[in-house]
GROMACS .gro file of C-alpha atoms in nm:
model
  394
    1UNK     CA    1  10.366  -4.877 -10.492
    2UNK     CA    2  10.588  -4.734 -10.762
    3UNK     CA    3  10.962  -4.713 -10.718
    4UNK     CA    4  11.175  -4.403 -10.755
    5UNK     CA    5  11.442  -4.437 -11.022
    6UNK     CA    6  11.721  -4.192 -11.109
    7UNK     CA    7  11.921  -4.243 -11.424
    8UNK     CA    8  11.739  -4.569 -11.482
    9UNK     CA    9  11.953  -4.705 -11.763
   10UNK     CA   10  11.895  -5.075 -11.797
   11UNK     CA   11  11.593  -5.075 -11.568
   12UNK     CA   12  11.388  -5.255 -11.831
   13UNK     CA   13  11.415  -5.396 -12.178
   14UNK     CA   14  11.393  -5.186 -12.490
   15UNK     CA   15  11.144  -5.425 -12.645
   16UNK     CA   16  10.800  -5.288 -12.721
   17UNK     CA   17  10.492  -5.438 -12.553
   18UNK     CA   18  10.268  -5.648 -12.771
   19UNK     CA   19   9.926  -5.529 -12.870
   20UNK     CA   20   9.984  -5.163 -12.789
   21UNK     CA   21   9.853  -4.898 -13.024
   22UNK     CA   22   9.759  -4.532 -13.026
   23UNK     CA   23  10.000  -4.243 -13.043
   24UNK     CA   24  10.219  -4.331 -12.748
   25UNK     CA   25  10.559  -4.486 -12.793
   26UNK     CA   26  10.429  -4.842 -12.795
   27UNK     CA   27  10.398  -4.847 -13.173
   28UNK     CA   28  10.690  -4.993 -13.369
   29UNK     CA   29  10.872  -4.833 -13.661
   30UNK     CA   30  11.152  -4.942 -13.889
   31UNK     CA   31  11.434  -4.708 -13.797
   32UNK     CA   32  11.679  -4.589 -14.062
   33UNK     CA   33  12.047  -4.625 -13.991
   34UNK     CA   34  12.233  -4.316 -13.877
   35UNK     CA   35  12.269  -4.085 -13.581
   36UNK     CA   36  11.903  -3.984 -13.571
   37UNK     CA   37  11.802  -4.350 -13.587
   38UNK     CA   38  11.923  -4.418 -13.233
   39UNK     CA   39  11.713  -4.190 -13.015
   40UNK     CA   40  11.575  -4.331 -12.691
   41UNK     CA   41  11.384  -4.185 -12.399
   42UNK     CA   42  11.559  -4.309 -12.083
   43UNK     CA   43  11.391  -4.291 -11.742
   44UNK     CA   44  11.531  -4.004 -11.540
   45UNK     CA   45  11.272  -4.025 -11.263
   46UNK     CA   46  10.966  -4.238 -11.189
   47UNK     CA   47  10.742  -4.076 -10.927
   48UNK     CA   48  10.607  -4.277 -10.634
   49UNK     CA   49  10.236  -4.228 -10.707
   50UNK     CA   50   9.989  -4.339 -10.972
   51UNK     CA   51   9.899  -4.056 -11.205
   52UNK     CA   52  10.082  -3.837 -11.452
   53UNK     CA   53  10.306  -3.535 -11.489
   54UNK     CA   54  10.141  -3.254 -11.680
   55UNK     CA   55  10.427  -3.005 -11.712
   56UNK     CA   56  10.802  -2.965 -11.668
   57UNK     CA   57  11.042  -2.670 -11.657
   58UNK     CA   58  11.417  -2.706 -11.698
   59UNK     CA   59  11.620  -2.408 -11.577
   60UNK     CA   60  11.943  -2.604 -11.535
   61UNK     CA   61  12.066  -2.959 -11.475
   62UNK     CA   62  12.028  -2.892 -11.102
   63UNK     CA   63  11.704  -2.693 -11.114
   64UNK     CA   64  11.418  -2.890 -11.269
   65UNK     CA   65  11.050  -2.858 -11.176
   66UNK     CA   66  10.753  -3.078 -11.265
   67UNK     CA   67  10.380  -3.062 -11.190
   68UNK     CA   68  10.158  -3.369 -11.175
   69UNK     CA   69   9.832  -3.511 -11.050
   70UNK     CA   70   9.749  -3.834 -10.869
   71UNK     CA   71   9.475  -4.079 -10.967
   72UNK     CA   72   9.303  -4.058 -10.630
   73UNK     CA   73   8.988  -3.862 -10.712
   74UNK     CA   74   9.134  -3.542 -10.566
   75UNK     CA   75   9.225  -3.224 -10.757
   76UNK     CA   76   9.534  -3.152 -10.550
   77UNK     CA   77   9.856  -3.116 -10.750
   78UNK     CA   78  10.204  -3.255 -10.690
   79UNK     CA   79  10.497  -3.015 -10.730
   80UNK     CA   80  10.829  -3.195 -10.776
   81UNK     CA   81  11.181  -3.047 -10.775
   82UNK     CA   82  11.524  -3.184 -10.870
   83UNK     CA   83  11.818  -2.996 -10.717
   84UNK     CA   84  12.099  -3.193 -10.880
   85UNK     CA   85  12.107  -3.470 -10.621
   86UNK     CA   86  11.751  -3.594 -10.567
   87UNK     CA   87  11.386  -3.547 -10.659
   88UNK     CA   88  11.164  -3.416 -10.382
   89UNK     CA   89  10.798  -3.325 -10.352
   90UNK     CA   90  10.757  -2.959 -10.256
   91UNK     CA   91  10.448  -2.781 -10.121
   92UNK     CA   92  10.264  -2.554 -10.358
   93UNK     CA   93  10.371  -2.192 -10.294
   94UNK     CA   94  10.145  -1.996 -10.061
   95UNK     CA   95  10.149  -1.718 -10.321
   96UNK     CA   96   9.969  -1.937 -10.575
   97UNK     CA   97   9.595  -1.900 -10.623
   98UNK     CA   98   9.346  -2.188 -10.626
   99UNK     CA   99   9.254  -2.355 -10.954
  100UNK     CA  100   9.046  -2.646 -11.073
  101UNK     CA  101   9.347  -2.817 -11.232
  102UNK     CA  102   9.718  -2.856 -11.156
  103UNK     CA  103   9.908  -2.530 -11.217
  104UNK     CA  104  10.124  -2.464 -11.523
  105UNK     CA  105  10.496  -2.389 -11.532
  106UNK     CA  106  10.605  -2.107 -11.762
  107UNK     CA  107  10.969  -2.040 -11.852
  108UNK     CA  108  10.976  -1.676 -11.959
  109UNK     CA  109  11.354  -1.636 -11.966
  110UNK     CA  110  11.667  -1.839 -11.905
  111UNK     CA  111  11.638  -1.795 -11.529
  112UNK     CA  112  11.276  -1.682 -11.503
  113UNK     CA  113  11.007  -1.932 -11.398
  114UNK     CA  114  10.641  -1.864 -11.323
  115UNK     CA  115  10.382  -2.098 -11.173
  116UNK     CA  116  10.025  -2.010 -11.264
  117UNK     CA  117   9.682  -2.157 -11.184
  118UNK     CA  118   9.469  -2.306 -11.459
  119UNK     CA  119   9.095  -2.241 -11.488
  120UNK     CA  120   9.039  -2.032 -11.178
  121UNK     CA  121   8.767  -2.163 -10.948
  122UNK     CA  122   8.649  -1.803 -10.911
  123UNK     CA  123   8.689  -1.620 -11.242
  124UNK     CA  124   8.627  -1.286 -11.071
  125UNK     CA  125   8.907  -1.337 -10.817
  126UNK     CA  126   9.237  -1.154 -10.843
  127UNK     CA  127   9.500  -1.368 -11.014
  128UNK     CA  128   9.774  -1.501 -10.788
  129UNK     CA  129  10.082  -1.635 -10.964
  130UNK     CA  130  10.414  -1.741 -10.812
  131UNK     CA  131  10.771  -1.668 -10.926
  132UNK     CA  132  11.086  -1.878 -10.865
  133UNK     CA  133  11.412  -1.686 -10.819
  134UNK     CA  134  11.639  -1.989 -10.800
  135UNK     CA  135  11.604  -2.015 -10.422
  136UNK     CA  136  11.249  -1.929 -10.317
  137UNK     CA  137  10.897  -1.893 -10.447
  138UNK     CA  138  10.731  -1.553 -10.406
  139UNK     CA  139  10.425  -1.376 -10.539
  140UNK     CA  140  10.449  -1.250 -10.895
  141UNK     CA  141  10.385  -0.875 -10.854
  142UNK     CA  142  10.169  -0.822 -11.163
  143UNK     CA  143  10.006  -1.131 -11.314
  144UNK     CA  144   9.772  -1.078 -11.610
  145UNK     CA  145   9.398  -1.057 -11.542
  146UNK     CA  146   9.145  -1.328 -11.623
  147UNK     CA  147   9.176  -1.694 -11.715
  148UNK     CA  148   9.493  -1.718 -11.920
  149UNK     CA  149   9.536  -1.973 -12.198
  150UNK     CA  150   9.846  -2.018 -12.411
  151UNK     CA  151  10.151  -1.812 -12.314
  152UNK     CA  152  10.474  -1.751 -12.507
  153UNK     CA  153  10.764  -1.508 -12.485
  154UNK     CA  154  11.092  -1.394 -12.635
  155UNK     CA  155  11.216  -1.298 -12.289
  156UNK     CA  156  11.099  -1.167 -11.950
  157UNK     CA  157  11.007  -0.827 -12.099
  158UNK     CA  158  10.818  -0.950 -12.405
  159UNK     CA  159  10.547  -1.195 -12.298
  160UNK     CA  160  10.220  -1.267 -12.476
  161UNK     CA  161   9.921  -1.461 -12.343
  162UNK     CA  162   9.576  -1.545 -12.474
  163UNK     CA  163   9.300  -1.422 -12.245
  164UNK     CA  164   8.953  -1.504 -12.370
  165UNK     CA  165   8.866  -1.604 -12.721
  166UNK     CA  166   8.962  -1.276 -12.889
  167UNK     CA  167   9.196  -1.106 -12.643
  168UNK     CA  168   9.573  -1.119 -12.608
  169UNK     CA  169   9.766  -0.970 -12.316
  170UNK     CA  170  10.119  -0.832 -12.358
  171UNK     CA  171  10.377  -0.775 -12.082
  172UNK     CA  172  10.644  -0.517 -12.167
  173UNK     CA  173  10.829  -0.539 -11.838
  174UNK     CA  174  10.613  -0.272 -11.675
  175UNK     CA  175  10.249  -0.358 -11.725
  176UNK     CA  176  10.003  -0.581 -11.910
  177UNK     CA  177   9.829  -0.435 -12.213
  178UNK     CA  178   9.514  -0.595 -12.355
  179UNK     CA  179   9.483  -0.616 -12.734
  180UNK     CA  180   9.187  -0.726 -12.944
  181UNK     CA  181   9.229  -1.014 -13.188
  182UNK     CA  182   9.041  -1.018 -13.522
  183UNK     CA  183   8.924  -1.378 -13.468
  184UNK     CA  184   8.904  -1.648 -13.201
  185UNK     CA  185   9.252  -1.779 -13.125
  186UNK     CA  186   9.365  -2.116 -12.992
  187UNK     CA  187   9.743  -2.067 -12.997
  188UNK     CA  188  10.012  -1.805 -13.039
  189UNK     CA  189  10.387  -1.795 -13.102
  190UNK     CA  190  10.637  -1.516 -13.043
  191UNK     CA  191  10.893  -1.507 -13.324
  192UNK     CA  192  11.063  -1.196 -13.187
  193UNK     CA  193  10.990  -0.840 -13.072
  194UNK     CA  194  10.693  -0.701 -13.268
  195UNK     CA  195  10.658  -1.030 -13.456
  196UNK     CA  196  10.383  -1.248 -13.307
  197UNK     CA  197  10.141  -1.492 -13.469
  198UNK     CA  198   9.807  -1.624 -13.346
  199UNK     CA  199   9.590  -1.890 -13.509
  200UNK     CA  200   9.237  -2.020 -13.464
  201UNK     CA  201   8.915  -2.009 -13.665
  202UNK     CA  202   8.662  -1.763 -13.802
  203UNK     CA  203   8.284  -1.795 -13.838
  204UNK     CA  204   8.230  -1.508 -14.083
  205UNK     CA  205   8.362  -1.424 -14.426
  206UNK     CA  206   8.442  -1.633 -14.734
  207UNK     CA  207   8.376  -2.006 -14.709
  208UNK     CA  208   8.172  -1.997 -14.388
  209UNK     CA  209   7.824  -2.010 -14.537
  210UNK     CA  210   7.629  -2.336 -14.583
  211UNK     CA  211   7.341  -2.323 -14.827
  212UNK     CA  212   7.013  -2.453 -14.690
  213UNK     CA  213   7.146  -2.477 -14.335
  214UNK     CA  214   7.124  -2.261 -14.026
  215UNK     CA  215   7.476  -2.363 -13.932
  216UNK     CA  216   7.806  -2.243 -14.073
  217UNK     CA  217   8.139  -2.385 -14.184
  218UNK     CA  218   8.416  -2.240 -13.969
  219UNK     CA  219   8.740  -2.169 -14.152
  220UNK     CA  220   9.109  -2.150 -14.052
  221UNK     CA  221   9.222  -1.808 -13.937
  222UNK     CA  222   9.558  -1.646 -13.866
  223UNK     CA  223   9.658  -1.310 -13.723
  224UNK     CA  224   9.986  -1.118 -13.699
  225UNK     CA  225  10.109  -0.851 -13.455
  226UNK     CA  226  10.347  -0.604 -13.620
  227UNK     CA  227  10.419  -0.386 -13.319
  228UNK     CA  228  10.116  -0.163 -13.349
  229UNK     CA  229   9.809  -0.384 -13.400
  230UNK     CA  230   9.678  -0.731 -13.480
  231UNK     CA  231   9.594  -0.779 -13.846
  232UNK     CA  232   9.400  -1.064 -14.004
  233UNK     CA  233   9.610  -1.259 -14.254
  234UNK     CA  234   9.453  -1.433 -14.552
  235UNK     CA  235   9.451  -1.805 -14.474
  236UNK     CA  236   9.370  -2.094 -14.712
  237UNK     CA  237   9.016  -2.227 -14.679
  238UNK     CA  238   8.930  -2.592 -14.622
  239UNK     CA  239   8.619  -2.772 -14.746
  240UNK     CA  240   8.504  -3.128 -14.794
  241UNK     CA  241   8.370  -3.238 -15.131
  242UNK     CA  242   7.993  -3.261 -15.175
  243UNK     CA  243   7.790  -3.408 -15.021
  244UNK     CA  244   7.920  -3.238 -14.709
  245UNK     CA  245   7.937  -3.444 -14.388
  246UNK     CA  246   7.734  -3.331 -14.083
  247UNK     CA  247   7.844  -3.013 -13.904
  248UNK     CA  248   8.173  -2.957 -14.086
  249UNK     CA  249   8.429  -2.713 -13.953
  250UNK     CA  250   8.795  -2.626 -13.999
  251UNK     CA  251   9.048  -2.440 -13.789
  252UNK     CA  252   9.410  -2.406 -13.686
  253UNK     CA  253   9.507  -2.536 -13.341
  254UNK     CA  254   9.882  -2.474 -13.331
  255UNK     CA  255  10.139  -2.225 -13.455
  256UNK     CA  256  10.510  -2.302 -13.423
  257UNK     CA  257  10.810  -2.076 -13.486
  258UNK     CA  258  11.129  -2.247 -13.600
  259UNK     CA  259  11.469  -2.126 -13.478
  260UNK     CA  260  11.524  -1.983 -13.828
  261UNK     CA  261  11.218  -1.761 -13.786
  262UNK     CA  262  11.001  -1.962 -14.024
  263UNK     CA  263  10.643  -1.999 -13.900
  264UNK     CA  264  10.426  -2.308 -13.943
  265UNK     CA  265  10.062  -2.370 -13.857
  266UNK     CA  266   9.864  -2.691 -13.802
  267UNK     CA  267   9.495  -2.775 -13.785
  268UNK     CA  268   9.214  -2.999 -13.906
  269UNK     CA  269   8.910  -3.000 -14.129
  270UNK     CA  270   8.663  -3.224 -13.946
  271UNK     CA  271   8.293  -3.289 -13.880
  272UNK     CA  272   8.048  -3.461 -13.643
  273UNK     CA  273   8.134  -3.827 -13.683
  274UNK     CA  274   7.892  -4.118 -13.655
  275UNK     CA  275   7.584  -3.969 -13.821
  276UNK     CA  276   7.620  -4.099 -14.177
  277UNK     CA  277   7.767  -4.395 -14.362
  278UNK     CA  278   8.067  -4.361 -14.593
  279UNK     CA  279   8.225  -4.085 -14.387
  280UNK     CA  280   8.521  -3.897 -14.534
  281UNK     CA  281   8.848  -3.894 -14.343
  282UNK     CA  282   8.942  -3.588 -14.142
  283UNK     CA  283   9.180  -3.365 -14.335
  284UNK     CA  284   9.501  -3.238 -14.173
  285UNK     CA  285   9.603  -2.881 -14.242
  286UNK     CA  286   9.978  -2.806 -14.252
  287UNK     CA  287  10.080  -2.454 -14.357
  288UNK     CA  288  10.408  -2.264 -14.387
  289UNK     CA  289  10.453  -1.887 -14.408
  290UNK     CA  290  10.685  -1.810 -14.700
  291UNK     CA  291  10.725  -1.444 -14.610
  292UNK     CA  292  10.428  -1.316 -14.806
  293UNK     CA  293  10.157  -1.585 -14.789
  294UNK     CA  294  10.061  -1.920 -14.640
  295UNK     CA  295  10.153  -2.223 -14.853
  296UNK     CA  296  10.112  -2.595 -14.792
  297UNK     CA  297  10.401  -2.772 -14.625
  298UNK     CA  298  10.570  -3.060 -14.799
  299UNK     CA  299  10.427  -3.390 -14.676
  300UNK     CA  300  10.630  -3.563 -14.405
  301UNK     CA  301  10.702  -3.933 -14.454
  302UNK     CA  302  10.570  -4.231 -14.257
  303UNK     CA  303  10.442  -4.182 -13.906
  304UNK     CA  304  10.545  -3.815 -13.911
  305UNK     CA  305  10.281  -3.722 -14.167
  306UNK     CA  306  10.012  -3.613 -13.922
  307UNK     CA  307  10.235  -3.523 -13.627
  308UNK     CA  308  10.292  -3.170 -13.500
  309UNK     CA  309  10.615  -3.019 -13.362
  310UNK     CA  310  10.685  -2.992 -12.989
  311UNK     CA  311  11.053  -2.893 -13.003
  312UNK     CA  312  11.352  -2.836 -13.230
  313UNK     CA  313  11.721  -2.919 -13.205
  314UNK     CA  314  12.011  -2.881 -13.446
  315UNK     CA  315  11.913  -3.185 -13.653
  316UNK     CA  316  11.536  -3.164 -13.688
  317UNK     CA  317  11.199  -3.147 -13.515
  318UNK     CA  318  11.061  -3.340 -13.220
  319UNK     CA  319  10.699  -3.433 -13.296
  320UNK     CA  320  10.413  -3.536 -13.072
  321UNK     CA  321  10.375  -3.909 -13.010
  322UNK     CA  322  10.755  -3.955 -12.971
  323UNK     CA  323  10.856  -3.905 -13.332
  324UNK     CA  324  11.149  -3.712 -13.480
  325UNK     CA  325  11.168  -3.558 -13.829
  326UNK     CA  326  11.523  -3.493 -13.946
  327UNK     CA  327  11.611  -3.186 -14.149
  328UNK     CA  328  11.682  -3.413 -14.445
  329UNK     CA  329  11.329  -3.556 -14.431
  330UNK     CA  330  11.368  -3.886 -14.243
  331UNK     CA  331  11.100  -3.993 -13.996
  332UNK     CA  332  11.232  -4.167 -13.684
  333UNK     CA  333  11.040  -4.324 -13.396
  334UNK     CA  334  11.200  -4.244 -13.060
  335UNK     CA  335  11.243  -4.566 -12.865
  336UNK     CA  336  11.182  -4.617 -12.495
  337UNK     CA  337  11.227  -4.874 -12.221
  338UNK     CA  338  10.964  -5.068 -12.031
  339UNK     CA  339  10.905  -4.990 -11.666
  340UNK     CA  340  11.098  -5.200 -11.413
  341UNK     CA  341  10.895  -5.477 -11.252
  342UNK     CA  342  10.937  -5.306 -10.913
  343UNK     CA  343  10.679  -5.047 -11.021
  344UNK     CA  344  10.407  -5.312 -11.034
  345UNK     CA  345  10.409  -5.335 -11.413
  346UNK     CA  346  10.396  -5.701 -11.508
  347UNK     CA  347  10.596  -5.865 -11.787
  348UNK     CA  348  10.287  -5.916 -12.001
  349UNK     CA  349  10.152  -5.564 -11.959
  350UNK     CA  350  10.096  -5.327 -12.249
  351UNK     CA  351  10.287  -5.002 -12.193
  352UNK     CA  352  10.289  -4.672 -12.382
  353UNK     CA  353  10.473  -4.347 -12.313
  354UNK     CA  354  10.275  -4.022 -12.332
  355UNK     CA  355  10.475  -3.701 -12.294
  356UNK     CA  356  10.305  -3.370 -12.220
  357UNK     CA  357  10.613  -3.144 -12.247
  358UNK     CA  358  10.975  -3.163 -12.359
  359UNK     CA  359  11.247  -2.903 -12.300
  360UNK     CA  360  11.612  -2.859 -12.378
  361UNK     CA  361  11.850  -2.828 -12.081
  362UNK     CA  362  11.989  -2.473 -12.121
  363UNK     CA  363  12.340  -2.457 -12.258
  364UNK     CA  364  12.345  -2.825 -12.362
  365UNK     CA  365  12.208  -3.054 -12.631
  366UNK     CA  366  12.029  -3.263 -12.365
  367UNK     CA  367  11.648  -3.290 -12.365
  368UNK     CA  368  11.405  -3.383 -12.087
  369UNK     CA  369  11.038  -3.475 -12.115
  370UNK     CA  370  10.755  -3.530 -11.868
  371UNK     CA  371  10.434  -3.729 -11.882
  372UNK     CA  372  10.337  -4.083 -11.790
  373UNK     CA  373  10.368  -4.445 -11.889
  374UNK     CA  374  10.023  -4.598 -11.924
  375UNK     CA  375  10.026  -4.957 -11.802
  376UNK     CA  376   9.734  -5.171 -11.918
  377UNK     CA  377   9.717  -5.506 -11.742
  378UNK     CA  378   9.448  -5.730 -11.602
  379UNK     CA  379   9.310  -5.615 -11.268
  380UNK     CA  380   9.560  -5.340 -11.195
  381UNK     CA  381   9.612  -5.081 -11.471
  382UNK     CA  382   9.786  -4.759 -11.369
  383UNK     CA  383   9.976  -4.456 -11.490
  384UNK     CA  384  10.339  -4.407 -11.385
  385UNK     CA  385  10.445  -4.039 -11.379
  386UNK     CA  386  10.786  -4.010 -11.543
  387UNK     CA  387  11.060  -3.769 -11.637
  388UNK     CA  388  11.266  -3.897 -11.928
  389UNK     CA  389  11.599  -3.794 -12.083
  390UNK     CA  390  11.686  -3.827 -12.451
  391UNK     CA  391  11.973  -4.065 -12.516
  392UNK     CA  392  12.153  -4.041 -12.849
  393UNK     CA  393  12.329  -4.361 -12.947
  394UNK     CA  394  12.580  -4.443 -13.219
   0.00000   0.00000   0.00000
């Protein structure tokens, strides 16, 4: 059984496990000297079940919510709450509808939190979302229709959500309005009122035809909302050199708005691997909007080269896989501790930290993340659901 740990400084060593790879925090990196070189994820909470945390919402230091799932073959979700003194498992709100996966937490304002189902079991059913007012959960009066994908907002009266491959829903504080997207979208980002970007792929137009083949070559696509309509934006094409690998395709999977208002987009040019010898490497697409057109981003150094942003503070960007890219171009690996032995993780185990979400604590420079530590060991591997806090050392 896993132990519950609050503020678990010193609960393990900061040494990395041997033989661990992948994109978790088990990989080592030579850290440059300086303030950004001493970043560490400290354990804030280790849940008492085997599984993972899939989402976290941070309204205040004494109002933190997390959603997780247990490795027990069941689809039931765990809803955890921290009230400033202790972590406690809470029942899912009665107002929440059923879903095939654990629900998602959506912060749509400084004090506004929604809990929504993912992948409705009955797509024709009326959506039932819940709203937290700081004291109680209640039914959200007007949730958007359909299975909702990515959601982003500039505040509680300017919320955008993807609904279907080519539909975006907008909440103006009164009602949801459906808008048609020019292409299939996988992500969106709200820069500000009447300034929204969506990215994905297109299957028609320049660069999508393959001579002598019934298939096509999908291309990256981007779209912009200017307050009146969605407009397709010319996006650089991607293409492998001849001979083309099997079933090639390119697209954008993420769009990210910096605090400055600059917009960046990320994707891949890939193919169906394993069918031919001498395969080319997948190509990573990294674009930046310069105000008039998309241009390639400058390459990031080291382990940050193929990473994508998950957050931003005053000194740089947090990247997936527990990396940090400083504003002056240094790539730093964020360190982490090993689990305490009381969790069942043995000294010789391989451990890696996988975070699903990170968020800043409002009004502070503190950051919290949620995910799990994967423990690989003979006979008894497990996942430890964790909430971590960023520690900045000198």
